[in-house]
XYZ file of C-alpha atoms in Angstrom:
665
model
C 95.172 13.915 95.291
C 97.559 11.164 96.183
C 97.409 7.911 98.031
C 99.946 6.224 100.211
C 100.560 2.594 99.435
C 101.537 0.153 102.133
C 102.718 -2.745 100.024
C 102.008 -6.135 101.492
C 103.869 -7.749 98.601
C 107.622 -7.590 98.378
C 108.926 -4.825 96.116
C 112.035 -5.503 93.995
C 115.418 -4.695 95.465
C 117.371 -1.640 94.329
C 121.143 -1.207 94.404
C 122.265 2.306 95.316
C 125.836 3.479 94.675
C 127.082 6.677 96.333
C 130.224 8.415 95.043
C 131.749 10.635 97.728
C 134.949 12.650 97.998
C 137.729 11.545 100.314
C 137.912 15.109 101.686
C 134.846 15.767 103.819
C 134.625 19.452 102.870
C 134.096 18.591 99.184
C 137.022 20.720 98.022
C 138.244 17.912 95.752
C 134.974 17.838 93.779
C 135.638 19.488 90.438
C 134.015 18.989 87.083
C 137.104 17.375 85.567
C 137.526 14.939 88.458
C 133.841 14.020 88.253
C 134.278 13.249 84.557
C 137.312 11.107 85.362
C 135.523 9.091 88.050
C 132.515 8.668 85.719
C 134.832 7.139 83.108
C 136.341 4.805 85.719
C 132.884 3.607 86.864
C 131.429 3.499 83.359
C 131.640 -0.297 83.103
C 130.233 -1.077 86.563
C 127.447 1.552 86.482
C 126.133 1.011 82.958
C 122.637 -0.270 83.717
C 120.278 1.915 85.719
C 119.987 5.606 86.499
C 122.890 7.939 87.216
C 122.131 11.160 89.095
C 124.478 14.122 89.124
C 123.885 16.597 91.932
C 123.323 20.225 90.905
C 124.388 21.643 94.264
C 127.977 22.533 95.019
C 130.160 21.152 97.816
C 127.887 18.206 98.588
C 128.897 14.910 100.172
C 127.595 12.705 97.334
C 128.003 14.449 93.959
C 127.059 11.284 91.996
C 124.350 8.736 92.918
C 123.466 5.644 90.893
C 120.635 3.162 91.417
C 119.445 0.114 89.500
C 117.130 -2.902 89.857
C 119.264 -5.147 87.669
C 119.500 -8.658 89.191
C 123.065 -9.205 87.997
C 124.194 -6.018 89.680
C 122.385 -7.061 92.868
C 124.130 -10.452 92.877
C 127.588 -8.890 92.619
C 129.769 -8.294 95.664
C 128.795 -5.095 97.475
C 131.493 -2.471 97.792
C 130.757 -0.966 101.149
C 133.699 1.406 101.101
C 135.895 1.104 98.027
C 138.516 3.616 96.933
C 137.798 4.492 93.300
C 140.833 6.762 92.985
C 142.784 9.141 95.151
C 139.919 11.658 95.242
C 136.727 9.563 95.427
C 135.412 6.423 97.070
C 132.293 4.302 96.517
C 129.575 3.219 98.996
C 126.931 0.691 97.961
C 123.792 -0.641 99.586
C 120.778 -2.758 98.685
C 117.419 -1.152 99.470
C 113.782 -2.190 99.272
C 110.808 0.149 98.886
C 108.522 -0.125 101.928
C 106.306 2.968 101.572
C 105.330 5.263 98.720
C 103.060 8.156 97.764
C 101.603 8.231 94.258
C 100.900 11.815 93.120
C 98.463 12.855 90.433
C 100.545 15.937 89.580
C 102.678 13.717 87.391
C 99.589 12.780 85.361
C 99.119 16.385 84.264
C 99.630 17.754 80.730
C 103.424 17.299 80.812
C 105.632 16.148 77.961
C 108.035 13.755 79.694
C 111.451 13.157 78.156
C 114.661 11.601 79.414
C 116.068 15.082 80.118
C 113.026 16.390 82.016
C 113.103 13.873 84.913
C 114.835 14.946 88.133
C 115.017 13.489 91.648
C 115.187 14.742 95.218
C 117.239 12.258 97.319
C 117.184 12.394 101.138
C 119.335 9.975 103.170
C 118.945 9.068 106.856
C 121.137 6.993 109.173
C 119.599 5.230 112.182
C 121.557 4.273 115.291
C 118.716 3.234 117.637
C 116.533 0.452 116.189
C 114.041 0.240 119.067
C 111.469 2.530 117.407
C 111.662 1.257 113.840
C 107.950 0.504 113.461
C 106.914 3.858 114.853
C 109.333 5.613 112.522
C 108.049 3.678 109.511
C 104.443 4.577 110.331
C 105.321 8.267 110.753
C 107.837 8.403 107.907
C 106.007 11.224 106.072
C 106.715 13.649 108.897
C 110.342 13.030 109.924
C 111.561 12.433 106.355
C 109.929 15.598 104.954
C 107.809 13.642 102.428
C 104.637 15.392 103.562
C 106.339 18.775 103.190
C 107.486 17.855 99.676
C 104.022 16.669 98.672
C 102.218 19.743 100.056
C 104.609 22.525 99.066
C 106.471 21.499 95.914
C 105.388 23.623 92.890
C 102.830 21.973 90.627
C 104.757 22.851 87.440
C 107.593 20.500 88.441
C 105.290 17.481 87.932
C 105.806 15.458 91.132
C 105.150 11.789 90.235
C 106.129 9.613 93.196
C 107.708 9.759 96.663
C 109.270 6.469 97.864
C 110.721 5.372 101.203
C 113.448 2.724 100.807
C 114.986 0.742 103.663
C 118.468 -0.729 103.555
C 118.621 -4.524 103.359
C 122.397 -4.970 103.104
C 125.139 -4.458 104.173
C 124.889 -4.046 107.926
C 127.136 -0.984 108.024
C 126.866 2.675 108.941
C 128.754 3.824 105.860
C 125.529 3.932 103.837
C 122.102 5.339 104.694
C 119.544 3.293 106.641
C 116.605 4.980 104.886
C 116.395 6.817 101.572
C 113.525 9.059 100.401
C 113.366 9.385 96.611
C 111.038 12.039 95.075
C 110.604 11.855 91.279
C 109.671 14.980 89.236
C 108.766 14.618 85.550
C 108.649 18.216 84.253
C 112.013 19.802 85.142
C 112.822 20.654 81.522
C 114.130 24.242 81.760
C 116.847 26.022 83.685
C 114.195 28.113 85.422
C 112.442 25.003 86.755
C 115.781 23.486 87.816
C 116.513 26.661 89.773
C 113.009 26.524 91.269
C 113.513 22.905 92.388
C 116.968 23.695 93.804
C 115.526 26.634 95.752
C 112.766 24.388 97.125
C 115.331 21.814 98.329
C 117.470 24.448 100.017
C 114.446 25.973 101.741
C 113.313 22.526 102.902
C 116.794 21.810 104.285
C 116.670 25.027 106.318
C 113.082 24.590 107.528
C 113.107 20.813 108.158
C 116.834 20.282 108.955
C 117.088 17.664 106.199
C 119.801 16.722 103.738
C 118.440 16.720 100.183
C 120.177 16.302 96.848
C 118.929 17.620 93.515
C 119.781 15.239 90.701
C 120.503 15.888 87.073
C 118.042 14.743 84.389
C 117.609 11.014 84.196
C 120.036 9.259 81.853
C 119.106 5.890 80.456
C 121.884 3.430 79.916
C 122.537 1.951 76.544
C 122.047 -1.607 77.748
C 118.739 -3.231 78.560
C 117.444 -2.861 82.090
C 117.264 -6.594 82.570
C 120.313 -7.403 80.470
C 122.991 -9.729 81.818
C 126.415 -8.124 81.963
C 128.381 -10.072 84.585
C 127.846 -13.220 86.648
C 127.915 -13.370 90.447
C 130.929 -14.798 92.327
C 130.352 -17.383 95.108
C 133.273 -18.649 97.238
C 135.747 -17.197 94.758
C 134.152 -19.070 91.817
C 131.925 -17.514 89.191
C 128.422 -18.932 89.065
C 128.788 -19.425 85.324
C 131.747 -21.751 85.943
C 130.171 -23.715 88.834
C 129.116 -27.340 88.327
C 125.716 -28.750 89.127
C 126.870 -30.214 92.441
C 128.341 -26.881 93.448
C 125.124 -25.114 92.492
C 123.034 -27.671 94.420
C 125.321 -27.236 97.421
C 125.002 -23.481 97.103
C 121.199 -23.836 96.860
C 121.125 -26.124 99.944
C 123.265 -23.649 101.846
C 120.959 -20.842 100.794
C 117.946 -22.891 101.994
C 119.635 -23.401 105.357
C 120.292 -19.680 105.551
C 116.666 -19.089 104.643
C 115.532 -21.446 107.429
C 117.884 -19.716 109.822
C 116.507 -16.346 108.772
C 112.971 -17.631 109.342
C 113.902 -18.964 112.773
C 115.503 -15.652 113.622
C 112.423 -13.860 112.358
C 110.175 -16.101 114.496
C 112.472 -15.568 117.449
C 112.397 -11.831 117.010
C 108.631 -11.970 116.542
C 108.271 -13.912 119.819
C 110.568 -11.441 121.499
C 108.454 -8.647 120.118
C 105.305 -10.346 121.456
C 106.983 -10.733 124.847
C 107.981 -7.106 124.779
C 104.436 -6.125 123.883
C 103.059 -8.385 126.667
C 105.465 -6.839 129.154
C 104.464 -3.434 127.889
C 100.785 -4.289 128.455
C 101.540 -5.515 131.989
C 103.538 -2.401 132.700
C 100.648 -0.306 131.432
C 98.201 -2.195 133.718
C 100.529 -1.753 136.704
C 100.885 1.904 135.898
C 97.098 2.198 135.635
C 96.586 0.520 139.050
C 99.268 2.702 140.559
C 97.607 5.701 139.015
C 94.236 4.734 140.546
C 95.873 4.318 143.986
C 97.498 7.698 143.624
C 94.111 9.173 142.705
C 92.578 7.696 145.892
C 95.434 9.090 147.987
C 95.028 12.474 146.346
C 91.274 12.403 147.010
C 91.906 11.599 150.708
C 94.439 14.390 150.887
C 91.938 16.700 149.222
C 89.266 15.860 151.831
C 91.769 16.486 154.628
C 92.761 19.786 153.092
C 89.111 20.809 152.731
C 88.466 19.964 156.422
C 91.543 21.894 157.518
C 90.433 24.782 155.336
C 86.959 24.729 156.955
C 88.435 24.742 160.481
C 90.853 27.475 159.545
C 88.007 29.472 158.024
C 85.945 29.181 161.259
C 88.899 30.321 163.339
C 89.533 33.198 160.993
C 85.869 34.236 161.171
C 85.934 34.191 165.016
C 89.164 36.167 165.080
C 87.694 38.607 162.593
C 84.564 39.108 164.744
C 86.681 39.870 167.844
C 88.928 42.155 165.850
C 85.881 43.883 164.381
C 84.385 44.510 167.857
C 87.668 45.848 169.208
C 88.033 48.050 166.149
C 84.454 49.321 166.626
C 85.146 50.259 170.264
C 88.342 51.983 169.288
C 86.470 53.828 166.573
C 83.827 55.054 169.062
C 86.531 56.281 171.459
C 88.308 58.034 168.623
C 85.005 59.592 167.545
C 84.395 61.005 171.093
C 87.912 62.388 171.233
C 87.500 63.946 167.803
C 84.180 65.522 168.907
C 85.857 67.067 171.943
C 88.713 68.329 169.808
C 86.200 69.761 167.359
C 84.382 71.694 170.135
C 87.674 73.038 171.444
C 88.654 74.111 167.937
C 85.317 75.873 167.457
C 85.824 77.814 170.743
C 89.316 78.698 169.668
C 88.013 79.885 166.292
C 85.459 82.159 168.037
C 88.189 83.681 170.193
C 90.408 84.162 167.155
C 87.547 85.882 165.302
C 86.997 88.273 168.238
C 90.682 89.104 168.332
C 90.658 89.674 164.574
C 87.653 92.043 164.845
C 89.375 94.051 167.577
C 92.561 94.245 165.511
C 90.561 95.348 162.461
C 88.904 98.145 164.448
C 92.276 99.340 165.728
C 93.667 99.274 162.194
C 90.685 101.284 160.939
C 91.157 103.948 163.638
C 94.850 104.204 162.855
C 94.050 104.445 159.172
C 91.525 107.257 159.761
C 94.081 109.194 161.831
C 96.732 108.810 159.148
C 94.234 109.879 156.489
C 93.360 113.048 158.433
C 97.000 113.954 158.823
C 97.659 113.357 155.130
C 94.584 115.382 154.178
C 95.666 118.359 156.296
C 99.157 118.207 154.861
C 97.852 117.928 151.295
C 95.474 120.909 151.830
C 98.296 123.131 153.116
C 100.555 122.082 150.242
C 97.745 122.743 147.782
C 97.160 126.242 149.167
C 100.853 127.076 148.852
C 100.976 125.767 145.280
C 97.744 127.550 144.375
C 99.057 130.922 145.695
C 102.300 130.496 143.789
C 100.553 129.680 140.522
C 97.984 132.463 141.065
C 100.810 134.970 141.230
C 102.335 133.525 138.072
C 98.931 133.767 136.364
C 98.568 137.476 137.196
C 102.048 138.255 135.870
C 101.299 136.336 132.691
C 97.952 138.104 132.270
C 99.615 141.544 132.600
C 102.254 140.625 130.021
C 99.640 139.301 127.618
C 97.439 142.435 128.020
C 100.370 144.672 127.190
C 101.299 142.584 124.199
C 97.679 142.561 123.031
C 97.408 146.340 123.233
C 100.574 146.788 121.161
C 99.346 144.359 118.513
C 95.899 146.070 118.408
C 97.536 149.474 117.885
C 99.661 148.117 115.061
C 96.639 146.452 113.461
C 94.590 149.686 113.750
C 97.336 151.688 112.029
C 97.540 149.157 109.178
C 93.728 149.206 108.854
C 93.524 153.008 108.623
C 96.269 153.061 106.035
C 94.490 150.411 103.967
C 91.161 152.305 104.229
C 92.768 155.479 102.922
C 94.265 153.570 99.989
C 90.895 151.981 99.185
C 89.074 155.381 99.326
C 91.600 156.891 96.964
C 91.294 153.976 94.553
C 87.496 154.228 94.732
C 87.485 157.916 93.905
C 89.747 157.354 90.925
C 87.552 154.519 89.679
C 84.388 156.610 90.189
C 85.800 159.481 88.179
C 86.792 157.136 85.394
C 83.345 155.549 85.419
C 81.653 158.937 85.371
C 83.658 159.988 82.345
C 82.869 156.687 80.654
C 79.122 157.017 81.189
C 79.203 160.627 79.977
C 80.789 159.417 76.759
C 78.161 156.673 76.501
C 75.325 159.204 76.973
C 76.685 161.423 74.225
C 77.077 158.469 71.940
C 73.557 157.262 72.733
C 72.042 160.638 71.892
C 73.890 160.674 68.612
C 72.760 157.088 67.977
C 69.130 157.960 68.790
C 69.161 160.714 66.214
C 70.601 158.469 63.563
C 68.137 155.736 64.471
C 65.186 158.090 64.083
C 66.386 158.864 60.601
C 66.765 155.167 59.890
C 63.283 154.557 61.305
C 61.802 156.951 58.791
C 63.718 155.235 56.046
C 62.554 151.847 57.307
C 58.929 152.954 57.316
C 59.312 153.995 53.735
C 60.996 150.711 52.982
C 58.156 148.934 54.764
C 55.584 150.592 52.611
C 57.549 149.631 49.558
C 57.954 146.125 50.950
C 54.212 145.824 51.549
C 53.602 146.752 47.981
C 56.253 144.288 46.884
C 54.665 141.716 49.207
C 51.349 142.080 47.515
C 53.029 141.575 44.194
C 54.966 138.593 45.569
C 51.730 137.165 47.013
C 50.198 137.370 43.607
C 53.266 135.693 42.118
C 53.157 133.125 44.907
C 49.566 132.315 44.084
C 50.559 131.897 40.509
C 53.573 129.703 41.516
C 51.651 127.309 43.826
C 50.715 125.051 40.924
C 54.280 124.724 39.598
C 55.440 124.259 43.220
C 53.123 121.325 43.729
C 54.282 119.878 40.452
C 57.891 120.446 41.507
C 57.207 118.782 44.868
C 55.610 115.836 43.119
C 58.580 115.749 40.775
C 60.942 115.830 43.764
C 59.046 112.989 45.419
C 59.156 111.019 42.195
C 62.856 111.728 41.809
C 63.414 110.749 45.448
C 61.503 107.539 44.853
C 63.478 106.958 41.688
C 66.653 107.648 43.605
C 65.749 105.051 46.225
C 64.677 102.676 43.468
C 67.947 103.400 41.721
C 69.887 102.474 44.840
C 67.822 99.323 45.235
C 68.291 98.543 41.542
C 71.981 99.154 41.946
C 72.150 96.675 44.817
C 70.031 94.233 42.851
C 72.304 94.773 39.870
C 75.306 93.861 42.002
C 73.507 90.766 43.260
C 72.368 89.904 39.749
C 75.885 90.478 38.458
C 77.171 87.968 40.974
C 74.337 85.620 40.101
C 75.046 86.155 36.408
C 78.673 85.302 36.950
C 77.642 82.232 38.908
C 75.050 81.434 36.218
C 77.681 81.808 33.511
C 79.915 79.384 35.363
C 76.982 77.094 35.851
C 75.995 77.613 32.193
C 79.433 76.548 31.098
C 79.128 73.421 33.239
C 75.618 72.831 31.906
C 76.872 73.430 28.366
C 79.413 70.688 28.867
C 76.698 68.463 30.345
C 74.405 69.460 27.464
C 77.012 68.467 24.908
C 77.448 65.155 26.650
C 73.668 64.672 26.895
C 73.284 65.720 23.274
C 75.737 63.074 22.213
C 73.907 60.562 24.393
C 70.551 61.767 22.934
C 71.814 61.416 19.382
C 73.037 57.957 20.195
C 69.694 57.116 21.818
C 67.846 58.621 18.822
C 69.849 56.403 16.524
C 69.098 53.434 18.759
C 65.432 54.498 18.821
C 65.288 54.749 15.015
C 66.821 51.327 14.775
C 64.358 50.009 17.348
C 61.470 51.740 15.540
C 62.467 50.252 12.205
C 62.892 46.867 13.804
C 59.571 47.242 15.632
C 57.809 48.417 12.453
C 59.162 45.439 10.574
C 58.028 43.114 13.333
C 54.631 44.832 13.395
C 54.229 44.526 9.623
C 55.192 40.886 9.847
C 52.634 40.378 12.610
C 49.973 42.189 10.580
C 50.768 40.093 7.549
C 50.686 36.895 9.600
C 47.458 38.025 11.236
C 45.959 38.861 7.830
C 46.991 35.489 6.520
C 45.381 33.803 9.516
C 42.218 35.854 9.005
C 42.122 34.975 5.293
C 42.589 31.321 6.147
C 39.789 31.542 8.692
C 37.597 33.358 6.162
C 38.254 30.670 3.558
C 37.436 27.998 6.096
C 34.217 29.807 6.967
C 33.283 30.185 3.287
C 33.995 26.539 2.716
C 31.935 25.696 5.753
C 29.092 27.881 4.421
C 29.254 26.230 1.029
C 29.317 22.841 2.707
C 26.290 23.815 4.766
C 24.440 24.971 1.654
C 25.296 21.751 -0.132
C 24.148 19.758 2.848
C 20.915 21.739 3.003
C 20.347 21.094 -0.719
C 21.037 17.438 -0.197
C 18.703 17.448 2.751
C 16.041 19.104 0.644
C 16.485 16.555 -2.112
C 16.494 13.728 0.340
C 13.467 15.171 2.052
C 11.637 15.355 -1.238
C 12.751 11.869 -2.170
C 11.886 10.375 1.136
C 8.809 12.359 1.988
C 6.850 9.157 1.927
C 8.995 7.613 4.647
C 8.705 9.741 7.805
C 11.139 7.724 9.872
C 13.918 8.139 7.326
C 13.252 11.875 7.209
C 13.505 12.169 10.947
C 16.773 10.248 10.936
C 18.196 12.480 8.241
C 17.129 15.611 10.135
C 18.796 14.370 13.300
C 21.993 13.594 11.427
C 21.919 16.982 9.756
C 21.374 18.783 13.074
C 24.282 16.885 14.620
C 26.500 17.895 11.723
C 25.378 21.517 12.057
C 26.083 21.477 15.790
C 29.550 20.148 15.118
C 30.234 22.846 12.551
C 28.870 25.539 14.869
C 31.179 24.368 17.678
C 34.102 24.491 15.253
C 33.145 28.020 14.219
C 32.815 29.044 17.884
C 36.286 27.674 18.657
C 37.782 29.493 15.663
C 36.052 32.682 16.794
C 37.495 32.375 20.307
C 40.964 31.847 18.884
C 40.495 34.920 16.715
C 39.437 37.015 19.720
C 42.518 35.903 21.710
C 44.863 36.720 18.810
C 43.177 40.100 18.333
C 43.559 40.971 22.025
C 47.250 40.092 21.974
C 47.713 42.186 18.841
C 45.927 45.177 20.406
C 48.010 44.872 23.608
C 51.175 44.864 21.521
C 50.027 47.995 19.660
C 49.211 49.788 22.935
C 52.600 48.876 24.370
C 54.306 50.192 21.261
C 52.384 53.495 21.434
C 53.123 53.962 25.150
C 56.818 53.286 24.500
C 56.853 55.949 21.768
C 55.089 58.478 24.021
C 57.451 57.667 26.909
C 60.447 58.527 24.744
C 58.743 61.704 23.484
C 58.330 60.536 19.887
C 55.303 61.948 18.090
C 53.817 61.339 14.642
C 53.991 57.566 14.687
C 50.573 56.792 16.165
C 48.851 56.880 12.765
C 51.013 54.098 11.418
C 49.882 51.740 14.168
C 46.212 50.729 14.144
C 44.266 48.368 16.338
C 41.699 45.729 15.469
C 38.306 46.236 17.068
C 36.195 43.075 16.978
C 32.500 43.595 16.153
C 29.632 42.197 18.112
C 28.615 39.996 15.203
C 31.051 37.550 13.729
C 29.891 38.237 10.173
C 30.287 42.006 10.620
C 33.821 41.507 11.867
C 34.838 39.565 8.820
C 33.081 42.052 6.576
C 35.107 44.883 8.202
C 38.266 43.018 7.411
């Protein structure tokens, strides 16, 4: 957000100095020449801000401005030749409008080298619209464009509009727009600002200048460096009368300026009054023109109505004439249509007659063609019939010759086959004769063999009987052998299974041996640990036994002390009873004394009984603790697997009667 300030109070004056090249194209502006002119102007431009333009070939490469009063009181150099390459223009300006921007209040680290300015200068030739231009300065100066479009990172702080106060010359700008940026601290941001200025110049047709970082002068801003010169005499050297005269002259000039201001204000009021009158006259004239235009409009509407009526009448007449013409044309077209229909009927009749004639002609031509084709066909058929008979005769002759040749070959082949058959039959007959002779010989030999076989059969039957007897006798051994075979088979299968198991067990044995070796190593380690623990256990047992013996001795001592106390108490009770008996005998005459003595004795007995009861309770508590300690010791021994030590540890079992307990001890 930003706000535009319209200052009602008078802002301080600012002296602007513009260094420009004598050549308008800027060809004389070089870095060395700029350094030389800076050295020349070093004394006169010490206080304030010096801006060095970053653009090339610009009109004003160096701009300086200051609010120092001494500099403002010096003589203005409207157009002074600094050297052969540069000249100086100066002007006094006052800020009349400004825009304060909150972008400059952002998180920026402001230094003397991070501040840059955009300077826009404007010259005004026509002063008739000054107030309008001042009110709309944001638009024609480009301030609104700068405020809306400048990048936020540049840190825009303030945009000011300054108006020239002196001198009244066209060598310097009439208005100056100064935009201050606080965060131009890198080359990238300088390039970004330069690009923004160049784009604005192209889009808004403005002349802008990008300044170098702000450089503070060594001297104080309000320091006094040189005195003003009035009428050729320095103010420091002027006398009081001269100063009073100068002050009076300045007052007169002030009065004159006021009168001129009042005069111009009256002139402005007159101009405004004349403008108001002109506006009223124009308004009246405008109203008269409106009335005239309304009258003209009514006249035009009336003329349009009359013209419309005439046009409607003309259209009705034209429509009737057109309707009559249309009816006449329709009658003529109907007549033409009837004539065309009659003509079409006649044409159809002519076409039918022509078609009939064409059909008759076609039938005649067809008959002629048919007769001609039949005669040609008969000629061709006779010719080909003759050819067919000749061909049939030739084929019959050829067939007969081929049949005769085939018959001769067949007879020859039959004779050859008969001869071959006879030869084969004779050979077969001889073969079967040989077979018959051989069969007869074989039958005779077989009969002889049959007799021999019968004899052998009889012998075999006899042998069979003997073998049957032997078989009967061998059935028992056979069963035993079968059982033996089954057992051996079972053993064989068991052997195979055992063999497989043996292989598995061998592997397991090997694995077990490896594991045994590992366990042996672990066993040795555990054995060493066990021996160490056994030694520790023996030490603990000895220590525990010693502690237990000490506890038993202490407990025995306590019991003996308690027993002695009880014996002493018993003896004391007996003595008291004897004393009571003696006192009773001595004081039997006095009953009241006896009763008092009995009461005292009973009180003493009660006290002793309470003491005995307390001692008994203490004894029971000590006994319980002792028994718990013994049980813990036994459980510890059993936990560690140590046997044979339970007999050395005994517990105390208190009796129901106190006297029995002490007797057991």
